[in-house]
Tab-separated table of C-alpha atoms in Angstrom:
chain	number	residue	atom	x	y	z
A	1	MET	CA	35.025	150.443	128.520
A	2	ALA	CA	36.134	147.040	127.227
A	3	ALA	CA	39.746	147.846	128.083
A	4	GLU	CA	38.713	148.843	131.614
A	5	LYS	CA	36.827	145.563	132.084
A	6	LYS	CA	39.797	143.590	130.794
A	7	GLY	CA	42.133	145.451	133.137
A	8	LEU	CA	39.829	144.870	136.099
A	9	LYS	CA	39.586	141.183	135.246
A	10	ALA	CA	43.374	140.877	135.076
A	11	LYS	CA	43.742	142.623	138.443
A	12	VAL	CA	41.180	140.312	140.060
A	13	GLN	CA	42.911	137.269	138.583
A	14	ARG	CA	46.342	138.396	139.749
A	15	PHE	CA	44.992	139.106	143.234
A	16	GLY	CA	43.360	135.682	143.376
A	17	SER	CA	46.533	134.038	142.120
A	18	TYR	CA	48.503	135.823	144.846
A	19	LEU	CA	46.128	134.595	147.555
A	20	SER	CA	46.287	131.009	146.333
A	21	GLY	CA	50.076	131.297	146.046
A	22	MET	CA	50.260	131.695	149.817
A	23	VAL	CA	48.156	128.598	150.472
A	24	MET	CA	49.089	126.122	147.740
A	25	PRO	CA	52.728	125.527	148.802
A	26	ASN	CA	51.378	124.609	152.245
A	27	ILE	CA	48.574	122.283	151.150
A	28	GLY	CA	50.609	119.339	152.468
A	29	ALA	CA	50.290	120.802	155.969
A	30	PHE	CA	46.515	121.172	155.521
A	31	ILE	CA	46.309	117.547	154.414
A	32	ALA	CA	48.448	116.430	157.378
A	33	TRP	CA	46.085	118.286	159.701
A	34	GLY	CA	43.110	116.662	157.967
A	35	VAL	CA	44.589	113.167	158.299
A	36	ILE	CA	45.383	113.675	162.003
A	37	THR	CA	41.856	115.003	162.524
A	38	ALA	CA	40.252	112.146	160.584
A	39	LEU	CA	42.175	109.488	162.485
A	40	PHE	CA	42.575	110.626	166.070
A	41	ILE	CA	39.698	112.870	167.192
A	42	GLU	CA	36.965	111.339	169.318
A	43	THR	CA	34.816	110.473	166.284
A	44	GLY	CA	37.769	109.510	164.067
A	45	TRP	CA	38.846	106.158	162.677
A	46	TRP	CA	41.293	105.414	165.522
A	47	PRO	CA	40.501	107.779	168.407
A	48	ASN	CA	43.594	108.727	170.388
A	49	GLU	CA	43.258	111.399	173.046
A	50	GLN	CA	46.990	112.190	173.171
A	51	LEU	CA	47.562	112.465	169.417
A	52	ALA	CA	44.329	114.440	169.017
A	53	THR	CA	45.902	117.249	171.049
A	54	MET	CA	47.846	118.207	167.893
A	55	VAL	CA	44.677	119.190	166.032
A	56	ASP	CA	43.997	122.533	167.716
A	57	PRO	CA	47.600	123.904	167.780
A	58	MET	CA	48.111	122.965	164.118
A	59	ILE	CA	45.076	124.874	162.877
A	60	LYS	CA	45.554	127.872	165.176
A	61	TYR	CA	49.331	128.272	164.950
A	62	LEU	CA	51.085	126.056	162.381
A	63	LEU	CA	48.849	126.655	159.352
A	64	PRO	CA	48.483	130.458	159.696
A	65	LEU	CA	52.214	130.827	160.410
A	66	LEU	CA	53.065	128.843	157.275
A	67	ILE	CA	50.744	131.067	155.216
A	68	GLY	CA	52.218	134.262	156.710
A	69	TYR	CA	55.772	132.965	156.200
A	70	THR	CA	55.027	132.110	152.559
A	71	GLY	CA	53.322	135.463	151.945
A	72	GLY	CA	56.336	137.345	153.294
A	73	SER	CA	58.692	135.192	151.250
A	74	MET	CA	56.774	135.960	148.054
A	75	VAL	CA	57.408	139.669	148.619
A	76	HIS	CA	60.992	139.711	149.920
A	77	GLY	CA	62.566	136.293	150.225
A	78	GLN	CA	63.807	134.893	153.522
A	79	ARG	CA	63.837	138.209	155.397
A	80	GLY	CA	60.303	138.926	154.272
A	81	ALA	CA	59.258	135.427	155.325
A	82	VAL	CA	60.628	135.833	158.854
A	83	VAL	CA	59.011	139.247	159.380
A	84	GLY	CA	55.771	137.972	157.823
A	85	ALA	CA	55.683	135.104	160.332
A	86	ILE	CA	56.358	137.447	163.280
A	87	ALA	CA	53.594	139.789	162.117
A	88	THR	CA	51.219	136.851	161.685
A	89	MET	CA	51.822	135.785	165.280
A	90	GLY	CA	50.263	139.065	166.403
A	91	VAL	CA	46.943	138.382	164.664
A	92	ILE	CA	46.954	134.741	165.813
A	93	VAL	CA	47.254	135.638	169.489
A	94	GLY	CA	44.930	138.625	169.107
A	95	SER	CA	42.034	136.499	167.911
A	96	GLU	CA	40.110	133.423	168.993
A	97	VAL	CA	39.439	132.088	165.482
A	98	PRO	CA	42.031	130.518	163.120
A	99	MET	CA	43.740	133.457	161.414
A	100	PHE	CA	44.068	132.323	157.792
A	101	ILE	CA	42.800	135.616	156.376
A	102	GLY	CA	44.856	137.545	158.921
A	103	ALA	CA	47.942	135.598	157.820
A	104	MET	CA	47.207	136.460	154.167
A	105	ILE	CA	47.212	140.133	155.178
A	106	MET	CA	50.107	140.287	157.649
A	107	GLY	CA	52.509	138.003	155.765
A	108	PRO	CA	52.773	140.203	152.643
A	109	ILE	CA	52.700	143.386	154.783
A	110	GLY	CA	55.685	142.081	156.745
A	111	GLY	CA	57.565	141.267	153.549
A	112	TRP	CA	56.724	144.667	152.048
A	113	CYS	CA	57.862	146.617	155.121
A	114	VAL	CA	61.240	144.919	155.361
A	115	LYS	CA	61.686	145.259	151.589
A	116	LYS	CA	61.121	149.016	151.812
A	117	PHE	CA	63.601	149.218	154.680
A	118	ASP	CA	66.224	147.374	152.657
A	119	ASP	CA	65.585	149.564	149.612
A	120	LEU	CA	66.146	152.702	151.691
A	121	PHE	CA	69.095	151.679	153.862
A	122	SER	CA	70.926	148.723	152.276
A	123	ASP	CA	73.501	150.960	150.590
A	124	LYS	CA	73.948	153.123	153.698
A	125	ILE	CA	75.100	150.430	156.114
A	126	ARG	CA	78.765	150.571	157.098
A	127	ALA	CA	80.901	147.538	156.304
A	128	GLY	CA	80.891	145.059	159.161
A	129	PHE	CA	77.511	146.156	160.499
A	130	GLU	CA	75.353	144.357	157.907
A	131	MET	CA	74.357	141.421	160.115
A	132	LEU	CA	73.630	143.638	163.110
A	133	VAL	CA	71.400	145.980	161.102
A	134	ASN	CA	69.652	143.166	159.235
A	135	ASN	CA	68.814	141.214	162.379
A	136	PHE	CA	67.674	144.200	164.425
A	137	SER	CA	65.669	145.723	161.557
A	138	ALA	CA	63.806	142.461	160.976
A	139	GLY	CA	63.192	142.050	164.698
A	140	LEU	CA	61.965	145.597	165.294
A	141	ILE	CA	59.773	145.713	162.177
A	142	GLY	CA	58.306	142.334	163.119
A	143	PHE	CA	57.740	143.564	166.687
A	144	ALA	CA	55.843	146.652	165.496
A	145	LEU	CA	53.711	144.665	163.055
A	146	ALA	CA	52.921	142.009	165.674
A	147	ILE	CA	51.579	144.745	167.974
A	148	LEU	CA	49.576	146.195	165.057
A	149	GLY	CA	48.199	142.756	164.267
A	150	PHE	CA	47.282	142.058	167.878
A	151	TYR	CA	45.382	145.275	168.517
A	152	GLY	CA	44.315	146.318	165.011
A	153	ILE	CA	44.172	143.671	162.297
A	154	GLY	CA	43.330	140.631	164.446
A	155	PRO	CA	40.035	141.906	165.936
A	156	VAL	CA	38.899	143.309	162.573
A	157	VAL	CA	39.654	140.096	160.682
A	158	SER	CA	38.070	138.079	163.476
A	159	SER	CA	34.831	140.064	163.078
A	160	LEU	CA	34.926	139.729	159.282
A	161	THR	CA	35.602	135.992	159.541
A	162	THR	CA	32.640	135.578	161.867
A	163	MET	CA	30.456	137.552	159.447
A	164	MET	CA	31.566	135.439	156.464
A	165	GLY	CA	31.025	132.250	158.405
A	166	ASN	CA	27.529	133.409	159.340
A	167	GLY	CA	26.900	134.281	155.674
A	168	VAL	CA	27.937	130.831	154.488
A	169	GLU	CA	25.825	129.249	157.218
A	170	ALA	CA	22.829	131.353	156.111
A	171	ILE	CA	23.294	130.238	152.489
A	172	VAL	CA	23.492	126.599	153.602
A	173	ASN	CA	20.436	126.910	155.849
A	174	ALA	CA	18.499	128.546	153.009
A	175	ASN	CA	19.429	125.621	150.721
A	176	LEU	CA	20.981	128.080	148.248
A	177	LEU	CA	24.546	126.787	148.310
A	178	PRO	CA	24.209	124.996	144.921
A	179	LEU	CA	23.730	128.399	143.280
A	180	ALA	CA	27.354	129.209	144.153
A	181	ASN	CA	28.438	126.853	141.376
A	182	ILE	CA	26.852	129.152	138.800
A	183	PHE	CA	29.834	131.407	139.511
A	184	ILE	CA	32.433	128.821	140.573
A	185	GLU	CA	32.400	126.634	137.442
A	186	PRO	CA	32.931	129.416	134.844
A	187	ALA	CA	35.471	131.080	137.139
A	188	LYS	CA	37.484	127.840	137.251
A	189	ILE	CA	37.821	127.833	133.474
A	190	LEU	CA	38.981	131.466	133.614
A	191	PHE	CA	41.849	130.193	135.808
A	192	LEU	CA	40.428	131.462	139.070
A	193	ASN	CA	40.154	127.865	140.309
A	194	ASN	CA	43.102	128.022	142.705
A	195	ALA	CA	42.112	131.480	143.908
A	196	ILE	CA	38.564	130.330	144.698
A	197	ASN	CA	39.524	127.032	146.291
A	198	HIS	CA	42.691	127.875	148.194
A	199	GLY	CA	42.158	131.589	148.669
A	200	ILE	CA	38.516	131.530	149.833
A	201	LEU	CA	36.912	128.112	150.300
A	202	THR	CA	39.827	126.387	152.057
A	203	PRO	CA	40.194	128.954	154.872
A	204	LEU	CA	36.419	129.145	155.444
A	205	GLY	CA	36.009	125.388	155.150
A	206	THR	CA	38.830	124.728	157.612
A	207	GLU	CA	37.167	126.901	160.236
A	208	GLN	CA	33.843	125.171	159.641
A	209	SER	CA	35.510	121.757	159.847
A	210	LEU	CA	37.065	122.681	163.182
A	211	GLU	CA	33.600	123.353	164.596
A	212	THR	CA	31.552	120.577	162.969
A	213	GLY	CA	34.132	117.955	161.940
A	214	LYS	CA	33.593	118.458	158.202
A	215	SER	CA	32.699	121.089	155.607
A	216	ILE	CA	30.837	120.987	152.307
A	217	LEU	CA	32.897	123.982	151.164
A	218	PHE	CA	35.857	121.687	150.447
A	219	LEU	CA	33.734	119.983	147.769
A	220	LEU	CA	32.423	122.994	145.843
A	221	GLU	CA	35.437	123.619	143.607
A	222	ALA	CA	37.254	120.299	144.027
A	223	ASN	CA	34.369	118.128	142.738
A	224	PRO	CA	35.798	116.291	139.686
A	225	GLY	CA	32.328	115.272	138.475
A	226	PRO	CA	31.569	118.178	136.067
A	227	GLY	CA	34.921	117.805	134.290
A	228	LEU	CA	34.568	114.028	134.147
A	229	GLY	CA	31.197	114.379	132.424
A	230	ILE	CA	32.659	116.720	129.803
A	231	LEU	CA	35.548	114.385	129.002
A	232	LEU	CA	33.380	111.263	128.852
A	233	ALA	CA	31.046	113.021	126.434
A	234	TYR	CA	33.997	113.951	124.213
A	235	THR	CA	35.225	110.356	124.376
A	236	LEU	CA	31.931	109.098	122.931
A	237	PHE	CA	30.647	111.997	120.837
A	238	GLY	CA	33.619	114.277	120.154
A	239	LYS	CA	35.566	114.693	116.910
A	240	GLY	CA	39.170	114.555	115.776
A	241	SER	CA	42.044	114.941	118.224
A	242	ALA	CA	39.702	116.187	120.955
A	243	ARG	CA	37.965	112.814	120.942
A	244	SER	CA	41.172	110.796	120.754
A	245	SER	CA	42.812	112.725	123.607
A	246	ALA	CA	39.792	112.734	125.936
A	247	PRO	CA	40.268	109.208	127.425
A	248	GLY	CA	43.780	110.063	128.597
A	249	ALA	CA	42.522	113.359	129.932
A	250	VAL	CA	39.914	111.468	131.992
A	251	ILE	CA	42.654	109.663	133.913
A	252	ILE	CA	44.652	112.832	134.505
A	253	GLN	CA	41.600	114.843	135.568
A	254	PHE	CA	39.660	112.297	137.661
A	255	PHE	CA	42.495	110.370	139.290
A	256	GLY	CA	45.328	112.884	138.998
A	257	GLY	CA	43.166	115.822	140.071
A	258	ILE	CA	44.477	118.216	137.391
A	259	HIS	CA	41.221	119.946	136.425
A	260	GLU	CA	42.922	122.387	134.048
A	261	ILE	CA	43.178	119.637	131.452
A	262	TYR	CA	39.457	119.796	130.605
A	263	PHE	CA	39.365	123.592	130.248
A	264	PRO	CA	40.281	123.565	126.497
A	265	TYR	CA	37.445	121.122	125.808
A	266	VAL	CA	34.952	123.590	127.302
A	267	MET	CA	36.522	126.638	125.644
A	268	MET	CA	36.278	124.924	122.266
A	269	LYS	CA	32.484	124.689	122.608
A	270	PRO	CA	31.336	127.597	124.822
A	271	LEU	CA	27.875	126.062	125.207
A	272	LEU	CA	29.583	123.465	127.391
A	273	PHE	CA	29.740	126.092	130.132
A	274	LEU	CA	26.099	125.067	130.660
A	275	ALA	CA	27.262	121.487	131.199
A	276	VAL	CA	29.826	122.276	133.889
A	277	ILE	CA	27.412	124.680	135.610
A	278	GLY	CA	24.650	122.057	135.535
A	279	GLY	CA	27.014	119.415	136.864
A	280	GLY	CA	28.360	121.665	139.600
A	281	VAL	CA	24.931	122.819	140.783
A	282	SER	CA	23.470	119.306	140.812
A	283	GLY	CA	26.534	117.846	142.533
A	284	THR	CA	26.449	120.472	145.295
A	285	PHE	CA	22.702	119.959	145.670
A	286	MET	CA	23.347	116.249	146.256
A	287	PHE	CA	26.175	116.997	148.690
A	288	GLN	CA	23.859	119.271	150.638
A	289	LEU	CA	20.943	116.843	150.510
A	290	LEU	CA	23.046	113.982	151.903
A	291	ASN	CA	25.002	116.174	154.359
A	292	ALA	CA	28.313	115.419	152.650
A	293	GLY	CA	31.562	117.108	153.577
A	294	LEU	CA	35.308	116.677	153.898
A	295	GLN	CA	37.464	117.057	156.980
A	296	ALA	CA	40.143	119.046	155.165
A	297	ALA	CA	40.979	120.433	151.748
A	298	ALA	CA	41.460	117.845	148.995
A	299	SER	CA	44.282	118.983	146.765
A	300	PRO	CA	44.644	118.241	143.956
A	301	GLY	CA	40.965	117.650	143.182
A	302	SER	CA	41.441	113.912	142.627
A	303	ILE	CA	38.763	111.418	143.578
A	304	ILE	CA	41.478	109.650	145.581
A	305	ALA	CA	42.307	112.782	147.591
A	306	ILE	CA	38.610	113.592	148.051
A	307	LEU	CA	37.766	110.145	149.423
A	308	GLY	CA	40.869	110.283	151.594
A	309	MET	CA	39.578	113.464	153.250
A	310	ALA	CA	36.017	112.156	153.727
A	311	PRO	CA	35.045	111.526	157.370
A	312	ARG	CA	34.364	108.063	158.694
A	313	GLY	CA	31.051	106.870	157.289
A	314	GLY	CA	30.860	109.852	154.933
A	315	HIS	CA	32.142	108.322	151.700
A	316	LEU	CA	28.822	107.378	150.084
A	317	PRO	CA	27.362	110.934	150.189
A	318	VAL	CA	30.567	112.260	148.616
A	319	ILE	CA	30.553	109.585	145.886
A	320	ALA	CA	26.864	110.260	145.199
A	321	GLY	CA	27.508	113.972	144.654
A	322	VAL	CA	30.425	113.299	142.317
A	323	VAL	CA	28.433	110.743	140.315
A	324	VAL	CA	25.389	113.022	139.991
A	325	ALA	CA	27.595	115.919	138.862
A	326	ALA	CA	29.292	113.698	136.261
A	327	VAL	CA	26.001	112.294	134.932
A	328	VAL	CA	24.316	115.694	134.583
A	329	SER	CA	27.405	117.213	132.974
A	330	PHE	CA	27.685	114.233	130.610
A	331	LEU	CA	24.024	114.399	129.506
A	332	ILE	CA	24.123	118.133	128.793
A	333	SER	CA	27.465	117.753	126.978
A	334	MET	CA	26.110	114.846	124.936
A	335	ILE	CA	23.193	116.936	123.699
A	336	ILE	CA	25.484	119.848	122.783
A	337	LEU	CA	28.111	117.699	121.030
A	338	LYS	CA	25.567	115.619	119.097
A	339	ALA	CA	23.827	118.780	117.918
A	340	ASP	CA	27.121	120.235	116.700
A	341	ARG	CA	27.405	119.937	112.901
A	342	SER	CA	30.835	121.518	112.518
A	343	THR	CA	33.614	119.415	111.039
A	344	ASP	CA	36.612	121.531	112.012
A	345	ASP	CA	38.887	120.176	114.683
A	346	GLU	CA	39.774	123.244	116.717
A	347	PHE	CA	41.292	121.513	119.719
A	348	GLU	CA	44.926	122.516	119.162
A	349	ALA	CA	43.949	126.118	118.499
A	350	THR	CA	41.845	126.130	121.644
A	351	GLN	CA	44.726	124.771	123.702
A	352	ALA	CA	46.815	127.734	122.543
A	353	ALA	CA	43.959	130.097	123.432
A	354	VAL	CA	43.714	128.567	126.900
A	355	ALA	CA	47.463	129.006	127.360
A	356	SER	CA	47.013	132.665	126.432
A	357	ALA	CA	44.148	132.975	128.908
A	358	LYS	CA	46.310	131.449	131.612
A	359	ALA	CA	49.061	133.943	130.838
A	360	GLU	CA	46.580	136.813	131.002
A	361	SER	CA	45.266	135.529	134.335
A	362	LYS	CA	48.774	135.940	135.708
A	363	GLY	CA	49.161	139.392	134.182
A	364	GLN	CA	51.824	138.239	131.727
A	365	ALA	CA	52.504	138.933	128.115
A	366	VAL	CA	51.473	136.143	125.769
A	367	VAL	CA	54.176	134.480	123.721
A	368	VAL	CA	52.981	132.270	120.883
A	369	GLU	CA	56.184	130.546	119.957
A	370	GLU	CA	57.658	127.532	121.704
A	371	THR	CA	61.349	127.054	121.302
A	372	ILE	CA	64.628	126.245	122.960
A	373	VAL	CA	65.781	129.597	124.307
A	374	ALA	CA	69.483	130.462	124.164
A	375	PRO	CA	70.794	126.883	124.190
A	376	THR	CA	74.424	126.232	124.980
A	377	ALA	CA	75.220	123.101	123.030
A	378	ASP	CA	78.596	122.396	124.636
A	379	LYS	CA	77.297	122.812	128.185
A	380	LYS	CA	76.761	119.611	130.149
A	381	ILE	CA	73.278	119.413	131.647
A	382	ASP	CA	73.158	117.742	135.077
A	383	LYS	CA	69.409	117.946	135.654
A	384	ILE	CA	66.130	119.055	134.097
A	385	ILE	CA	63.488	121.001	135.999
A	386	PHE	CA	59.894	121.648	134.896
A	387	ALA	CA	58.737	124.965	136.343
A	388	CYS	CA	55.189	126.283	136.620
A	389	ASP	CA	53.426	128.803	138.814
A	390	ALA	CA	52.755	126.548	141.796
A	391	GLY	CA	55.107	123.665	140.978
A	392	MET	CA	52.393	121.073	141.572
A	393	GLY	CA	50.006	120.425	138.703
A	394	SER	CA	50.996	120.947	135.093
A	395	SER	CA	54.748	120.893	135.730
A	396	ALA	CA	54.450	117.556	137.527
A	397	MET	CA	52.634	116.081	134.515
A	398	GLY	CA	55.215	117.435	132.079
A	399	ALA	CA	58.105	116.146	134.189
A	400	SER	CA	56.517	112.692	134.190
A	401	VAL	CA	56.163	112.686	130.393
A	402	LEU	CA	59.780	113.737	129.739
A	403	ARG	CA	61.129	111.474	132.491
A	404	ASN	CA	59.614	108.460	130.746
A	405	MET	CA	60.994	109.553	127.356
A	406	ILE	CA	64.500	109.992	128.772
A	407	LYS	CA	64.322	106.683	130.578
A	408	LYS	CA	63.337	104.874	127.368
A	409	ALA	CA	66.267	106.553	125.588
A	410	GLY	CA	68.663	105.114	128.165
A	411	VAL	CA	69.797	108.511	129.467
A	412	ASP	CA	70.510	109.033	133.158
A	413	VAL	CA	69.481	112.642	133.859
A	414	PRO	CA	67.155	113.490	136.777
A	415	VAL	CA	63.888	115.257	135.864
A	416	SER	CA	61.911	117.079	138.548
A	417	ASN	CA	59.327	119.850	138.886
A	418	SER	CA	59.353	123.078	140.863
A	419	ALA	CA	57.527	126.338	141.474
A	420	ILE	CA	59.155	129.243	139.648
A	421	ASN	CA	59.714	131.080	142.926
A	422	ASN	CA	61.808	128.134	144.165
A	423	LEU	CA	64.176	128.007	141.180
A	424	LYS	CA	67.881	128.476	141.846
A	425	ASP	CA	70.424	129.951	139.468
A	426	GLU	CA	72.324	126.804	138.465
A	427	PRO	CA	74.309	126.938	135.200
A	428	ASN	CA	74.146	123.197	134.482
A	429	THR	CA	70.366	122.994	134.670
A	430	LEU	CA	67.859	122.868	131.840
A	431	ILE	CA	64.545	124.457	132.788
A	432	VAL	CA	61.368	123.601	130.877
A	433	THR	CA	58.557	126.104	131.332
A	434	GLN	CA	55.543	127.475	129.518
A	435	VAL	CA	56.188	130.336	127.139
A	436	GLU	CA	54.174	132.801	129.197
A	437	LEU	CA	56.260	132.027	132.292
A	438	TYR	CA	59.684	132.262	130.650
A	439	GLU	CA	60.499	135.844	131.698
A	440	ARG	CA	59.766	135.138	135.351
A	441	ALA	CA	61.784	131.918	135.293
A	442	LYS	CA	64.691	133.628	133.536
A	443	GLN	CA	64.858	136.239	136.296
A	444	LYS	CA	65.164	133.485	138.900
A	445	ALA	CA	67.758	131.418	137.010
A	446	PRO	CA	69.556	133.581	134.425
A	447	SER	CA	72.475	131.139	134.061
A	448	SER	CA	70.324	128.111	133.238
A	449	ASP	CA	69.318	126.882	129.787
A	450	PHE	CA	65.630	127.043	128.908
A	451	VAL	CA	63.071	125.217	126.817
A	452	THR	CA	59.687	126.907	126.437
A	453	VAL	CA	56.545	124.997	125.466
A	454	GLU	CA	52.866	125.731	124.973
A	455	ASN	CA	51.574	122.444	126.361
A	456	PHE	CA	53.412	120.477	129.037
A	457	MET	CA	51.702	117.238	128.020
A	458	ASN	CA	52.661	117.154	124.356
A	459	SER	CA	55.451	119.211	122.821
A	460	PRO	CA	57.791	118.493	119.898
A	461	ARG	CA	60.536	120.161	121.952
A	462	TYR	CA	60.786	117.055	124.132
A	463	GLU	CA	62.351	115.049	121.313
A	464	GLU	CA	64.970	117.784	120.919
A	465	VAL	CA	65.706	117.644	124.642
A	466	VAL	CA	66.091	113.838	124.552
A	467	ASN	CA	68.431	114.075	121.552
A	468	ARG	CA	70.522	116.702	123.285
A	469	MET	CA	70.815	114.507	126.383
A	470	LYS	CA	71.906	111.573	124.172
A	471	GLU	CA	74.577	113.680	122.448
A	472	GLN	CA	76.157	114.827	125.706
């Protein structure tokens, strides 16, 4: 029974990660839409009737097409992306509501169909006819799926979207929305944060924002208040390395928007789940009480991004909800930490456990050793790339840390970050990734050198990398 539950949990986490993987690479487009909406609609900061005409086409066409394109690409590269976008167009035109959920369905279906076609016929195509067959197969498969989306998937998803929207509205009208955080806050720490925010709340919130100009749903998962309260409590009442590292984590979490950094602090003291739940519930209650909302998704969940997405005149309600969440989380955490009589500093062990949990959430095997994998000492390295699942959060932090170390050492080697799916097979590249992601990264770039680490923020492997760059 326990094995079945674990397997079900892993499947749910992988599914959620897949959904968020279609949205996260396109968050910039969501933010662009939010900025245009905030500035140029009739009630915006600088109303402009001509520029405001971009709002509706972006949410109805651009954003769903990007999601469908990305979903197809995740399944079968560029060909899958093209067919996924064609298939998505069918559900867009076949419905009157923004087709985010339809795009999440049709994009991967398009990629899967063209992948199956290639698997069956790629070795049967006569020489010289490859381009003809590839172009016509993609076009005809996309044509068939667009028709299916128009008449079949679009109307069904439209009805389901309307039902979900009505359900959310009923929860809001019944003043029960704060109870959602009882599930959201623990799920975040189980690495379902991106799945919840970008896979569920962002699509629903975007539709609500289109109708009302803002949505409270954008604040449910992104609220940095509960995590801030945890870290402040550790700063004042924690022990050992957890206490000494908490102030730096505050900056990364609250201003950088990387919420994952406070997860080990909660996992180390499981009673702190009560603190994040209390903070989340109270923060959402305050948001609802003051009619707070954002005009578009705030990603990452930084206070800067959140305030940037707040509507004109709507900043104080948002700040109030964040502050209340932080205060409640801090007070509950303070009581728990002050009552704790243990003397062991388990922070490093908990970080490793969180890394294992993250690996499990992606359905990967857990590797407990960090090392330089298959180094080629005489190979000249032209650039260093940090690679993580989405290429946005943890890899960006790690790249910043190593970039500063290399700069101080006087070495001129570019350091960047990337999603694993975007890696290219370049022999003169050194890729730094987490141990649980190594196999996936190696498949994308088998000719590159690799360094695997447990924690992007602090690894002894970085000194080895700097020394290697100096030697070359």
